[in-house]
mmCIF file of C-alpha atoms in Angstrom:
data_model
loop_
_atom_site.group_PDB
_atom_site.id
_atom_site.type_symbol
_atom_site.label_atom_id
_atom_site.label_comp_id
_atom_site.label_asym_id
_atom_site.label_seq_id
_atom_site.Cartn_x
_atom_site.Cartn_y
_atom_site.Cartn_z
ATOM 1 C CA UNK A 1 -11.675 17.155 -7.011
ATOM 2 C CA UNK A 2 -10.923 13.803 -8.684
ATOM 3 C CA UNK A 3 -9.594 11.119 -6.328
ATOM 4 C CA UNK A 4 -7.058 8.321 -7.645
ATOM 5 C CA UNK A 5 -6.028 5.625 -5.302
ATOM 6 C CA UNK A 6 -3.143 3.592 -6.492
ATOM 7 C CA UNK A 7 -1.979 0.754 -4.537
ATOM 8 C CA UNK A 8 1.270 -0.962 -5.341
ATOM 9 C CA UNK A 9 1.369 -4.512 -3.947
ATOM 10 C CA UNK A 10 4.035 -5.270 -1.264
ATOM 11 C CA UNK A 11 5.440 -1.730 -1.286
ATOM 12 C CA UNK A 12 8.179 -1.530 1.491
ATOM 13 C CA UNK A 13 8.670 1.506 3.362
ATOM 14 C CA UNK A 14 12.069 2.197 2.301
ATOM 15 C CA UNK A 15 11.791 2.964 -1.502
ATOM 16 C CA UNK A 16 11.622 6.721 -1.396
ATOM 17 C CA UNK A 17 15.000 8.115 -1.846
ATOM 18 C CA UNK A 18 16.578 4.898 -2.518
ATOM 19 C CA UNK A 19 19.145 4.993 -5.228
ATOM 20 C CA UNK A 20 20.787 1.826 -6.647
ATOM 21 C CA UNK A 21 23.876 2.694 -9.093
ATOM 22 C CA UNK A 22 22.881 6.240 -8.974
ATOM 23 C CA UNK A 23 19.384 5.540 -10.239
ATOM 24 C CA UNK A 24 16.304 6.494 -8.327
ATOM 25 C CA UNK A 25 13.864 3.404 -7.681
ATOM 26 C CA UNK A 26 10.840 5.429 -7.574
ATOM 27 C CA UNK A 27 11.355 8.800 -9.280
ATOM 28 C CA UNK A 28 7.577 9.168 -10.091
ATOM 29 C CA UNK A 29 6.508 8.734 -6.368
ATOM 30 C CA UNK A 30 9.325 10.975 -5.265
ATOM 31 C CA UNK A 31 7.795 13.760 -7.900
ATOM 32 C CA UNK A 32 4.357 13.391 -6.235
ATOM 33 C CA UNK A 33 5.796 13.687 -2.831
ATOM 34 C CA UNK A 34 7.644 16.887 -3.518
ATOM 35 C CA UNK A 35 4.259 18.432 -4.640
ATOM 36 C CA UNK A 36 2.597 17.133 -1.422
ATOM 37 C CA UNK A 37 3.556 14.709 1.574
ATOM 38 C CA UNK A 38 5.063 11.433 2.215
ATOM 39 C CA UNK A 39 5.410 9.380 5.309
ATOM 40 C CA UNK A 40 5.747 5.815 6.612
ATOM 41 C CA UNK A 41 2.457 4.181 7.144
ATOM 42 C CA UNK A 42 1.432 0.716 8.734
ATOM 43 C CA UNK A 43 -0.619 -2.176 7.364
ATOM 44 C CA UNK A 44 -2.613 -3.449 10.611
ATOM 45 C CA UNK A 45 -2.491 -6.947 9.479
ATOM 46 C CA UNK A 46 0.437 -7.347 6.961
ATOM 47 C CA UNK A 47 -2.135 -9.282 4.395
ATOM 48 C CA UNK A 48 -3.614 -7.821 1.074
ATOM 49 C CA UNK A 49 -7.406 -8.664 1.691
ATOM 50 C CA UNK A 50 -7.587 -7.020 5.275
ATOM 51 C CA UNK A 51 -5.369 -4.024 4.140
ATOM 52 C CA UNK A 52 -7.444 -2.985 1.145
ATOM 53 C CA UNK A 53 -10.479 -3.437 3.288
ATOM 54 C CA UNK A 54 -9.070 -0.863 5.768
ATOM 55 C CA UNK A 55 -8.099 1.636 3.140
ATOM 56 C CA UNK A 56 -11.255 2.065 1.617
ATOM 57 C CA UNK A 57 -13.633 1.637 4.830
ATOM 58 C CA UNK A 58 -11.462 3.126 7.467
ATOM 59 C CA UNK A 59 -12.066 0.230 9.638
ATOM 60 C CA UNK A 60 -9.958 -2.805 11.067
ATOM 61 C CA UNK A 61 -12.803 -5.195 10.292
ATOM 62 C CA UNK A 62 -15.471 -3.873 8.281
ATOM 63 C CA UNK A 63 -18.862 -5.474 8.554
ATOM 64 C CA UNK A 64 -20.072 -4.198 5.187
ATOM 65 C CA UNK A 65 -19.367 -1.615 2.912
ATOM 66 C CA UNK A 66 -21.647 1.267 4.549
ATOM 67 C CA UNK A 67 -18.410 3.527 5.258
ATOM 68 C CA UNK A 68 -16.438 2.620 2.122
ATOM 69 C CA UNK A 69 -15.390 5.082 -0.208
ATOM 70 C CA UNK A 70 -16.983 3.400 -3.083
ATOM 71 C CA UNK A 71 -20.856 3.719 -2.390
ATOM 72 C CA UNK A 72 -20.259 6.969 -0.489
ATOM 73 C CA UNK A 73 -18.422 8.492 -3.756
ATOM 74 C CA UNK A 74 -21.056 7.097 -5.920
ATOM 75 C CA UNK A 75 -23.902 8.692 -4.034
ATOM 76 C CA UNK A 76 -21.877 12.055 -4.203
ATOM 77 C CA UNK A 77 -21.818 11.766 -7.904
ATOM 78 C CA UNK A 78 -18.425 10.540 -8.707
ATOM 79 C CA UNK A 79 -17.973 8.312 -11.670
ATOM 80 C CA UNK A 80 -15.765 5.466 -10.520
ATOM 81 C CA UNK A 81 -13.329 3.255 -12.158
ATOM 82 C CA UNK A 82 -11.414 0.097 -11.002
ATOM 83 C CA UNK A 83 -8.189 -1.085 -12.754
ATOM 84 C CA UNK A 84 -6.648 -3.916 -10.739
ATOM 85 C CA UNK A 85 -3.849 -6.309 -11.545
ATOM 86 C CA UNK A 86 -5.366 -8.787 -8.742
ATOM 87 C CA UNK A 87 -8.683 -10.497 -8.625
ATOM 88 C CA UNK A 88 -10.779 -8.304 -6.244
ATOM 89 C CA UNK A 89 -12.977 -11.247 -5.318
ATOM 90 C CA UNK A 90 -9.940 -12.809 -3.515
ATOM 91 C CA UNK A 91 -10.655 -12.561 0.333
ATOM 92 C CA UNK A 92 -13.941 -10.947 -0.534
ATOM 93 C CA UNK A 93 -12.232 -7.671 -1.020
ATOM 94 C CA UNK A 94 -14.993 -6.341 -3.687
ATOM 95 C CA UNK A 95 -18.023 -7.391 -1.698
ATOM 96 C CA UNK A 96 -16.785 -5.935 1.741
ATOM 97 C CA UNK A 97 -16.018 -2.537 -0.092
ATOM 98 C CA UNK A 98 -18.912 -2.302 -2.341
ATOM 99 C CA UNK A 99 -16.150 -2.006 -5.438
ATOM 100 C CA UNK A 100 -17.736 -4.118 -8.199
ATOM 101 C CA UNK A 101 -21.373 -3.126 -7.145
ATOM 102 C CA UNK A 102 -20.667 0.688 -7.410
ATOM 103 C CA UNK A 103 -18.013 1.053 -10.187
ATOM 104 C CA UNK A 104 -18.807 2.176 -13.686
ATOM 105 C CA UNK A 105 -15.903 0.813 -14.995
ATOM 106 C CA UNK A 106 -14.557 -2.298 -13.742
ATOM 107 C CA UNK A 107 -11.420 -4.447 -14.605
ATOM 108 C CA UNK A 108 -9.485 -6.855 -12.634
ATOM 109 C CA UNK A 109 -7.175 -9.797 -13.133
ATOM 110 C CA UNK A 110 -10.253 -12.110 -13.279
ATOM 111 C CA UNK A 111 -11.715 -10.424 -16.181
ATOM 112 C CA UNK A 112 -8.331 -9.819 -17.891
ATOM 113 C CA UNK A 113 -7.416 -13.540 -16.924
ATOM 114 C CA UNK A 114 -6.281 -14.333 -20.727
ATOM 115 C CA UNK A 115 -3.855 -11.453 -20.407
ATOM 116 C CA UNK A 116 -2.291 -12.379 -17.178
ATOM 117 C CA UNK A 117 1.656 -11.766 -16.785
ATOM 118 C CA UNK A 118 2.384 -15.339 -16.043
ATOM 119 C CA UNK A 119 1.106 -18.796 -16.158
ATOM 120 C CA UNK A 120 -0.475 -19.018 -12.807
ATOM 121 C CA UNK A 121 -4.254 -18.930 -13.033
ATOM 122 C CA UNK A 122 -5.034 -19.719 -9.290
ATOM 123 C CA UNK A 123 -6.984 -16.604 -7.908
ATOM 124 C CA UNK A 124 -4.423 -16.100 -5.269
ATOM 125 C CA UNK A 125 -1.689 -15.980 -7.835
ATOM 126 C CA UNK A 126 -3.372 -14.315 -10.780
ATOM 127 C CA UNK A 127 -1.468 -11.137 -11.948
ATOM 128 C CA UNK A 128 -1.979 -8.641 -14.807
ATOM 129 C CA UNK A 129 0.616 -6.272 -15.552
ATOM 130 C CA UNK A 130 0.198 -2.622 -15.376
ATOM 131 C CA UNK A 131 0.716 -2.003 -19.230
ATOM 132 C CA UNK A 132 -2.708 -4.031 -19.554
ATOM 133 C CA UNK A 133 -4.283 -1.741 -16.996
ATOM 134 C CA UNK A 134 -3.331 1.306 -18.862
ATOM 135 C CA UNK A 135 -4.812 0.202 -22.185
ATOM 136 C CA UNK A 136 -8.069 -0.458 -20.197
ATOM 137 C CA UNK A 137 -7.851 3.053 -18.431
ATOM 138 C CA UNK A 138 -7.222 4.289 -22.043
ATOM 139 C CA UNK A 139 -10.445 2.870 -23.294
ATOM 140 C CA UNK A 140 -12.584 4.649 -20.794
ATOM 141 C CA UNK A 141 -11.251 7.568 -19.258
ATOM 142 C CA UNK A 142 -9.104 9.057 -22.237
ATOM 143 C CA UNK A 143 -11.490 11.876 -23.439
ATOM 144 C CA UNK A 144 -12.158 15.109 -21.738
ATOM 145 C CA UNK A 145 -15.760 14.169 -21.747
ATOM 146 C CA UNK A 146 -15.047 11.051 -19.491
ATOM 147 C CA UNK A 147 -14.195 13.476 -16.756
ATOM 148 C CA UNK A 148 -17.317 15.687 -17.060
ATOM 149 C CA UNK A 149 -18.124 14.304 -13.693
ATOM 150 C CA UNK A 150 -15.889 13.906 -10.747
ATOM 151 C CA UNK A 151 -13.752 10.743 -11.010
ATOM 152 C CA UNK A 152 -12.624 8.244 -8.417
ATOM 153 C CA UNK A 153 -10.248 5.658 -9.536
ATOM 154 C CA UNK A 154 -8.807 2.798 -7.700
ATOM 155 C CA UNK A 155 -5.533 1.156 -9.520
ATOM 156 C CA UNK A 156 -3.744 -1.817 -8.106
ATOM 157 C CA UNK A 157 -0.346 -2.543 -9.487
ATOM 158 C CA UNK A 158 0.992 -6.075 -8.637
ATOM 159 C CA UNK A 159 4.577 -6.440 -9.917
ATOM 160 C CA UNK A 160 6.251 -6.122 -6.582
ATOM 161 C CA UNK A 161 4.634 -9.499 -5.483
ATOM 162 C CA UNK A 162 6.693 -12.496 -5.079
ATOM 163 C CA UNK A 163 8.523 -13.666 -7.470
ATOM 164 C CA UNK A 164 9.049 -9.908 -8.280
ATOM 165 C CA UNK A 165 9.706 -10.500 -12.113
ATOM 166 C CA UNK A 166 7.773 -11.464 -15.153
ATOM 167 C CA UNK A 167 8.077 -11.498 -18.642
ATOM 168 C CA UNK A 168 7.570 -8.167 -20.495
ATOM 169 C CA UNK A 169 9.030 -5.947 -17.563
ATOM 170 C CA UNK A 170 11.695 -3.582 -18.258
ATOM 171 C CA UNK A 171 14.777 -4.179 -16.270
ATOM 172 C CA UNK A 172 15.575 -0.385 -14.752
ATOM 173 C CA UNK A 173 17.477 -1.269 -11.773
ATOM 174 C CA UNK A 174 18.640 -4.998 -11.917
ATOM 175 C CA UNK A 175 19.692 -6.102 -15.386
ATOM 176 C CA UNK A 176 19.467 -9.852 -14.431
ATOM 177 C CA UNK A 177 16.521 -10.123 -12.127
ATOM 178 C CA UNK A 178 16.341 -13.347 -10.193
ATOM 179 C CA UNK A 179 14.012 -16.025 -11.376
ATOM 180 C CA UNK A 180 11.661 -17.611 -9.078
ATOM 181 C CA UNK A 181 13.938 -20.838 -8.433
ATOM 182 C CA UNK A 182 17.016 -18.610 -7.739
ATOM 183 C CA UNK A 183 15.386 -16.802 -4.783
ATOM 184 C CA UNK A 184 17.391 -18.203 -1.699
ATOM 185 C CA UNK A 185 18.905 -16.302 1.287
ATOM 186 C CA UNK A 186 22.417 -16.643 -0.166
ATOM 187 C CA UNK A 187 21.028 -14.468 -3.055
ATOM 188 C CA UNK A 188 19.878 -11.571 -0.874
ATOM 189 C CA UNK A 189 21.747 -8.549 -2.498
ATOM 190 C CA UNK A 190 20.742 -9.567 -5.769
ATOM 191 C CA UNK A 191 17.135 -10.146 -4.494
ATOM 192 C CA UNK A 192 16.689 -6.778 -3.297
ATOM 193 C CA UNK A 193 17.893 -5.270 -6.419
ATOM 194 C CA UNK A 194 15.332 -7.510 -8.204
ATOM 195 C CA UNK A 195 12.602 -6.450 -6.033
ATOM 196 C CA UNK A 196 13.830 -2.591 -6.276
ATOM 197 C CA UNK A 197 13.447 -3.339 -10.149
ATOM 198 C CA UNK A 198 9.728 -4.387 -9.771
ATOM 199 C CA UNK A 199 9.071 -1.414 -7.735
ATOM 200 C CA UNK A 200 10.573 0.852 -10.348
ATOM 201 C CA UNK A 201 8.326 -0.862 -13.017
ATOM 202 C CA UNK A 202 5.209 -0.010 -11.019
ATOM 203 C CA UNK A 203 6.608 3.575 -10.169
ATOM 204 C CA UNK A 204 6.973 3.890 -13.970
ATOM 205 C CA UNK A 205 3.325 3.019 -14.427
ATOM 206 C CA UNK A 206 2.577 5.500 -11.853
ATOM 207 C CA UNK A 207 4.225 8.040 -13.948
ATOM 208 C CA UNK A 208 2.353 6.940 -17.013
ATOM 209 C CA UNK A 209 -1.058 7.261 -15.260
ATOM 210 C CA UNK A 210 0.016 10.768 -13.977
ATOM 211 C CA UNK A 211 1.052 11.799 -17.419
ATOM 212 C CA UNK A 212 -2.282 10.940 -18.687
ATOM 213 C CA UNK A 213 -4.095 13.199 -16.431
ATOM 214 C CA UNK A 214 -1.770 15.956 -17.139
ATOM 215 C CA UNK A 215 -2.665 15.610 -20.892
ATOM 216 C CA UNK A 216 -6.141 15.518 -20.061
ATOM 217 C CA UNK A 217 -5.867 18.696 -18.227
ATOM 218 C CA UNK A 218 -7.351 17.103 -14.942
ATOM 219 C CA UNK A 219 -4.277 16.683 -12.920
ATOM 220 C CA UNK A 220 -4.318 20.048 -11.089
ATOM 221 C CA UNK A 221 -7.947 19.024 -9.874
ATOM 222 C CA UNK A 222 -6.982 15.313 -9.097
ATOM 223 C CA UNK A 223 -6.179 14.201 -5.364
ATOM 224 C CA UNK A 224 -3.344 11.387 -6.014
ATOM 225 C CA UNK A 225 -2.786 8.886 -3.095
ATOM 226 C CA UNK A 226 -0.017 6.163 -3.741
ATOM 227 C CA UNK A 227 0.490 3.540 -1.044
ATOM 228 C CA UNK A 228 1.396 -0.080 -0.640
ATOM 229 C CA UNK A 229 -0.978 -2.631 1.142
ATOM 230 C CA UNK A 230 1.795 -4.014 3.367
ATOM 231 C CA UNK A 231 5.694 -4.283 3.271
ATOM 232 C CA UNK A 232 7.700 -7.090 2.216
ATOM 233 C CA UNK A 233 10.561 -9.162 4.291
ATOM 234 C CA UNK A 234 13.453 -9.928 1.682
ATOM 235 C CA UNK A 235 15.253 -12.272 3.959
ATOM 236 C CA UNK A 236 15.177 -9.538 6.597
ATOM 237 C CA UNK A 237 16.037 -11.437 9.848
ATOM 238 C CA UNK A 238 15.786 -14.849 7.588
ATOM 239 C CA UNK A 239 12.264 -14.433 6.277
ATOM 240 C CA UNK A 240 10.681 -13.833 2.921
ATOM 241 C CA UNK A 241 7.352 -12.483 2.546
ATOM 242 C CA UNK A 242 4.755 -10.845 4.513
ATOM 243 C CA UNK A 243 1.998 -11.153 7.194
ATOM 244 C CA UNK A 244 3.925 -13.535 9.460
ATOM 245 C CA UNK A 245 5.818 -11.501 11.765
ATOM 246 C CA UNK A 246 5.123 -7.831 13.083
ATOM 247 C CA UNK A 247 8.033 -5.720 12.058
ATOM 248 C CA UNK A 248 8.803 -2.785 9.959
ATOM 249 C CA UNK A 249 10.040 -4.925 6.986
ATOM 250 C CA UNK A 250 6.694 -6.521 6.717
ATOM 251 C CA UNK A 251 4.035 -3.844 8.074
ATOM 252 C CA UNK A 252 5.568 -0.865 7.162
ATOM 253 C CA UNK A 253 4.665 0.512 3.648
ATOM 254 C CA UNK A 254 4.806 4.004 1.978
ATOM 255 C CA UNK A 255 2.589 6.851 1.759
ATOM 256 C CA UNK A 256 2.318 9.553 -0.861
ATOM 257 C CA UNK A 257 -0.193 12.401 -1.205
ATOM 258 C CA UNK A 258 0.272 14.835 -3.969
ATOM 259 C CA UNK A 259 -1.430 17.530 -1.734
ATOM 260 C CA UNK A 260 0.558 19.561 0.884
ATOM 261 C CA UNK A 261 -1.664 18.852 3.716
ATOM 262 C CA UNK A 262 0.031 18.647 7.153
ATOM 263 C CA UNK A 263 -0.236 15.370 8.943
ATOM 264 C CA UNK A 264 0.156 15.639 12.539
ATOM 265 C CA UNK A 265 0.354 11.908 13.586
ATOM 266 C CA UNK A 266 2.123 9.694 16.210
ATOM 267 C CA UNK A 267 1.795 7.101 13.442
ATOM 268 C CA UNK A 268 -0.122 6.377 10.299
ATOM 269 C CA UNK A 269 -2.257 3.229 9.683
ATOM 270 C CA UNK A 270 -4.091 2.312 6.623
ATOM 271 C CA UNK A 271 -7.497 2.766 8.224
ATOM 272 C CA UNK A 272 -6.562 6.849 8.492
ATOM 273 C CA UNK A 273 -6.632 6.908 4.656
ATOM 274 C CA UNK A 274 -10.399 7.536 4.392
ATOM 275 C CA UNK A 275 -10.081 10.381 6.964
ATOM 276 C CA UNK A 276 -6.849 11.924 5.319
ATOM 277 C CA UNK A 277 -8.736 11.704 1.859
ATOM 278 C CA UNK A 278 -11.628 13.374 3.166
ATOM 279 C CA UNK A 279 -9.522 16.321 4.556
ATOM 280 C CA UNK A 280 -7.813 16.480 1.090
ATOM 281 C CA UNK A 281 -11.133 16.882 -0.540
ATOM 282 C CA UNK A 282 -12.328 19.651 1.857
ATOM 283 C CA UNK A 283 -9.220 21.665 1.155
ATOM 284 C CA UNK A 284 -8.205 21.218 4.798
ATOM 285 C CA UNK A 285 -4.543 22.143 5.828
ATOM 286 C CA UNK A 286 -3.788 19.512 8.526
ATOM 287 C CA UNK A 287 -5.119 16.185 9.785
ATOM 288 C CA UNK A 288 -4.337 15.197 13.361
ATOM 289 C CA UNK A 289 -4.082 11.577 13.928
ATOM 290 C CA UNK A 290 -3.372 10.843 17.685
ATOM 291 C CA UNK A 291 -2.243 7.526 19.515
ATOM 292 C CA UNK A 292 -0.452 4.423 18.408
ATOM 293 C CA UNK A 293 -1.366 1.992 15.254
ATOM 294 C CA UNK A 294 -2.453 -1.386 16.263
ATOM 295 C CA UNK A 295 -1.201 -4.584 14.147
ATOM 296 C CA UNK A 296 -1.995 -8.108 14.963
ATOM 297 C CA UNK A 297 -1.259 -11.612 13.507
ATOM 298 C CA UNK A 298 -4.238 -13.753 13.087
ATOM 299 C CA UNK A 299 -7.875 -12.613 14.002
ATOM 300 C CA UNK A 300 -8.436 -9.585 15.707
ATOM 301 C CA UNK A 301 -10.581 -11.317 18.439
ATOM 302 C CA UNK A 302 -7.925 -14.208 19.114
ATOM 303 C CA UNK A 303 -4.445 -13.075 17.647
ATOM 304 C CA UNK A 304 -1.092 -14.888 18.086
ATOM 305 C CA UNK A 305 0.873 -11.720 18.388
ATOM 306 C CA UNK A 306 -0.221 -8.054 18.793
ATOM 307 C CA UNK A 307 1.887 -4.883 18.123
ATOM 308 C CA UNK A 308 1.968 -1.214 17.830
ATOM 309 C CA UNK A 309 4.015 1.751 16.403
ATOM 310 C CA UNK A 310 4.035 5.037 17.845
ATOM 311 C CA UNK A 311 6.422 7.844 17.140
ATOM 312 C CA UNK A 312 8.811 5.438 15.368
ATOM 313 C CA UNK A 313 8.778 3.149 18.460
ATOM 314 C CA UNK A 314 7.806 -0.591 17.817
ATOM 315 C CA UNK A 315 6.403 -2.923 20.586
ATOM 316 C CA UNK A 316 5.220 -6.656 19.787
ATOM 317 C CA UNK A 317 3.736 -8.940 22.284
ATOM 318 C CA UNK A 318 3.768 -12.687 21.621
ATOM 319 C CA UNK A 319 0.543 -13.835 23.517
ATOM 320 C CA UNK A 320 0.880 -17.597 22.789
ATOM 321 C CA UNK A 321 4.419 -17.476 24.247
ATOM 322 C CA UNK A 322 4.473 -14.566 26.716
ATOM 323 C CA UNK A 323 7.218 -12.834 24.785
ATOM 324 C CA UNK A 324 7.812 -9.129 24.498
ATOM 325 C CA UNK A 325 9.948 -7.525 21.946
ATOM 326 C CA UNK A 326 10.848 -3.748 21.218
ATOM 327 C CA UNK A 327 13.435 -4.118 18.292
ATOM 328 C CA UNK A 328 15.903 -6.559 20.250
ATOM 329 C CA UNK A 329 15.727 -10.008 21.461
ATOM 330 C CA UNK A 330 12.468 -11.424 22.828
ATOM 331 C CA UNK A 331 12.039 -11.376 26.617
ATOM 332 C CA UNK A 332 9.636 -13.349 28.540
ATOM 333 C CA UNK A 333 6.992 -11.424 30.648
ATOM 334 C CA UNK A 334 8.709 -12.401 33.797
ATOM 335 C CA UNK A 335 11.665 -10.545 32.908
ATOM 336 C CA UNK A 336 10.166 -7.317 32.112
ATOM 337 C CA UNK A 337 10.882 -4.001 34.267
ATOM 338 C CA UNK A 338 7.829 -2.383 35.819
ATOM 339 C CA UNK A 339 8.149 0.286 32.957
ATOM 340 C CA UNK A 340 8.191 -2.438 30.155
ATOM 341 C CA UNK A 341 5.280 -4.207 31.961
ATOM 342 C CA UNK A 342 3.354 -1.104 31.706
ATOM 343 C CA UNK A 343 4.115 -0.423 28.236
ATOM 344 C CA UNK A 344 3.061 -4.217 27.316
ATOM 345 C CA UNK A 345 -0.343 -3.381 29.302
ATOM 346 C CA UNK A 346 -1.006 -0.428 27.280
ATOM 347 C CA UNK A 347 -0.543 -2.333 24.274
ATOM 348 C CA UNK A 348 -3.163 -4.961 25.459
ATOM 349 C CA UNK A 349 -5.439 -2.228 26.564
ATOM 350 C CA UNK A 350 -5.097 -0.844 22.839
ATOM 351 C CA UNK A 351 -5.902 -4.247 21.518
ATOM 352 C CA UNK A 352 -8.975 -4.571 23.847
ATOM 353 C CA UNK A 353 -10.302 -1.150 22.780
ATOM 354 C CA UNK A 354 -9.964 -1.817 18.910
ATOM 355 C CA UNK A 355 -11.646 -5.518 19.589
ATOM 356 C CA UNK A 356 -14.346 -3.926 21.366
ATOM 357 C CA UNK A 357 -15.007 -1.069 18.754
ATOM 358 C CA UNK A 358 -15.090 -3.806 16.190
ATOM 359 C CA UNK A 359 -17.789 -5.707 18.054
ATOM 360 C CA UNK A 360 -20.001 -2.704 18.508
ATOM 361 C CA UNK A 361 -19.925 -1.793 14.909
ATOM 362 C CA UNK A 362 -20.947 -5.376 13.939
ATOM 363 C CA UNK A 363 -24.108 -4.847 16.307
ATOM 364 C CA UNK A 364 -25.219 -1.712 14.564
#
């Protein structure tokens, strides 16, 4: 089968089923979910660069691209296309995943820099709208002959990134989106609608890509996985952005697969996606993912905080300050009950195991 992975920047985990003034925020994602499966998923770090590396390699900290989907699918005979609204050189995403080296067709925000959506040209702020990516797609994958070989596409949609609006967007949800200078805590309700409007614009582009696959007659033979790279705090607990706290707002994102595969999981982390895709390609009916998902702030070897989620239960340990949190107020280690200390110790053991596994892979 063909494989399409669509990553929507800063996609929160609460967009599916969301209605604002009676209008669905993500109708195209909901349509794909009805065909297959959807679930919350968690970013291990809450930053784009690490998240994308995990999505494509199945590892928390890949040493190189040996387990990446890009070289593996190229060796399997796939034609590979990349259409990204961000610069994939940022944080060495392309190098660590073998993305550029193995792509037959490659467009990212560096290549399309002159057509960026706003005036910012610094690599970390560069952003190309999904409409331009559709045009690039049409130039290379719009003929039946372009699909004679199996195709693997990676599409990255950037609109839900701060500041959540740019010229040329359609305002499906919020008729008066906040401008950058207006984003303050006092405007949170309108900020949420502005953000959801950005999600709706990306969802529109997902629908456009799906419509093209349907017109080409390849949709039925195409596995589509749509996800975010992490969540986004919209002044949840007073914070705007991502990657600075371990929380459902910042770490949880949306996972949608257009295949009715059963995912039997305690929790889904981004590093499990390669396994899920492999199962879908093989036509398996079920994937089993046991155990918690590890999250961390800072480098894996020396994080400031570590956390886990399992069966909807979140645990966060602030190592620097010896503070424990399970959704309520922070509590010092000395105030924990024996059961809470045991739970904290299990989290530390999980972190130690993942750190050791990462070191072993680096030595191979």
